[in-house]
Amino acid sequence: MIATLIKKELIRLLKDKGTVFWLILLPIFFIFIFGLIFQDRDYSFEVHYTDLDQSVASKQFIQSVSGIKGIDLKAETEIEDSKERIETGKIRTYFVIPQGFESDLKDEKSIKIDFFYDGTQNAGQVVEPVRAVLNSVVATYQDKKIEGFVKAQFPQDEALAKQVLTAPIELQMNEIQVKKVNTITTIIPGYTVMFSFFSIIILAQVFLKEHESGMLSRLLSTPMKRTQYLIGMWIPFVGMVLVQIAVLFGFGYLVYDLKLGDIPAIIVLSIALSFAVNALGLLITFLSKNENIAIAATQVIALGGAALGGLWFPIDLMPETVQKIAVFVPQYWAQKGYVDIFSRGAQLGDIIPSVIVLLSLAVVCFVGALASYKYYLKDAKH
Amino acid sequence: MITIENLSKNYGDIHALKDTRLTIPEGVCFGLIGPNGAGKSTMMKILCGIIDQYDGEVKFDEMSVKEDPNWFKKNIGYVPQDIVLYEKFSAISNLSFFGEMYGLRGKALKERVEEILVLVGLEKRGKDAVKTFSGGMKRRINIGCALMHNPKYIIMDEPTVGVDPQSRNYIFEMIHKLKAENKTILYSSHYMEEVENLCEEISLIDNGQVIESGKVTDIIAKHSKPGVYVEAPGIEESMLQQFGGVLKKGEGFLIQSDQVLILVDALASWLKQESYPVLRLEIAHMSLEDIFLLLTGKTLRD
């Protein structure tokens, strides 16, 4: 009996074009779009300049700036025009090397480089890094000046000169990265987890349609037991979410070179996620009076959970309060588990907390759904 | 044989069935007649196990439904009032699904699907999706699904609602074949002529109670009186009460009397005297619908 219901439901799901769209095509579209935006991208800041001196020294200065990773210099000829473009928001930063730059440098006179920038609040993210870069380049000229002065003062004592010129603090760079991963490593699980929750809409539609159309009552006139109906109708959705996860990760692996990592860990976490999503779906369905309520509740949970759970932005960038709330959101634990597997080489043992949280949610929701099931049956259209 | 004893079912303050008693003999087509809300569908849903919370007793072949709900479910085929099919599935897939729900598998299932497609006259459309069918064709598949497991008892809840004449004839043919196979059929309908033609025995139900039960001929003989039917624009029921009991029937009135010839004469004189234009004036007998109206004061479409 259960096998018959599972077979029927799987065929029905396959015949429903909406299922494929919502669960496979739409997330692939999102992954594709965000993949285009973020994949292996080196962030660079466009900096505009005008060199009025056109000397060897000014060209060296420009080379020093352009040699810094993330800075993309664009030469301008018209100062007023460039300033106007900042005003209209077309460019964010602009500096002018003055005439006499080289001669003033040789004469050790103070040189003023005008730095123009967009002062609106939302431009700060672009302006501040550029300002820091320019300050850093300017500082190297100061260092050279000090070096020349010290060497001139202590021509015989190189050791003393070296001691004076050595920076009191040195920042030692040590990169720790277990696996070489790209940005897509967080985008793919993020959208996979988010869209796995959209399967609740399909689950609710199917259950409520059978409830409203009289099919549930019709089936209750057969020798089918009520528990058989629940299990036979529910299992295909658990399988559907697992297929969805497999297809989306497979897409990531084939198209974006997603580094999958420990497969048993992925399987266990995916099963836990599927159970949690579909148990929550059952609870929402049985508590909803109609399809619209179920869809609205699902959207709140799917989208709200995605935002709070770090599926759209890295959780570390979020306010502390949101980070504290995130641990109560199932999406957070699913995303954490997948990112740990993909980025940090986590094994099955490492993702147990995520699995426990998701399975606990599944059990709680399933118990709640069972308690509501009798009312769902009682209200079925006869 | 189906025996219903003191069957009661309440929906809050609404008494859908009140101490209903009924015996449905084996191998007959038994009609349930009553207006909307009379309790027919509730009774049928109790009989086929959809409603399992009720007072009273339902027995199939002397065995209580409560003793072994699964036994009787395997022996009942239920045709719901609504068309309940998977629209995107083919007729074969729908029939196979319901066959499997009753335990049919493999060759037996395939053969039964073919038999049912022939029975419902859709053997050439078996592979087509149900959504491409007319309402009547869907009704036929709806009935076919209930017959997949070859049940001993068949419960049909208004199976011809909204059906085209061709499909209606197929359904009647199907019922005649099932009767020939000695199936016990419980048939509810709004269409009195259907019930009169198909059913050997009937029950008239109103307000959750059986108000009359028995063979169609016996009920008609018990309650029917000869009378005169008169149809004349302008006349009203109150004007005719001087001649006897009056029932509104269609556009005219049926006046009951044992002396129909005298009544015809009296009516003709009165109509002539009052100068009413007479469209029809004829001796008539009461139909089942008239008897229902006489007993309940309601028409079946109330």
Coordinates of C-alpha atoms in Angstrom, one line a residue, chain A residues 58 240 294:
Chain A
S58 CA 55.2 61.4 -11.4
M240 CA 12.5 14.7 -3.9
A294 CA 0.7 27.3 3.9

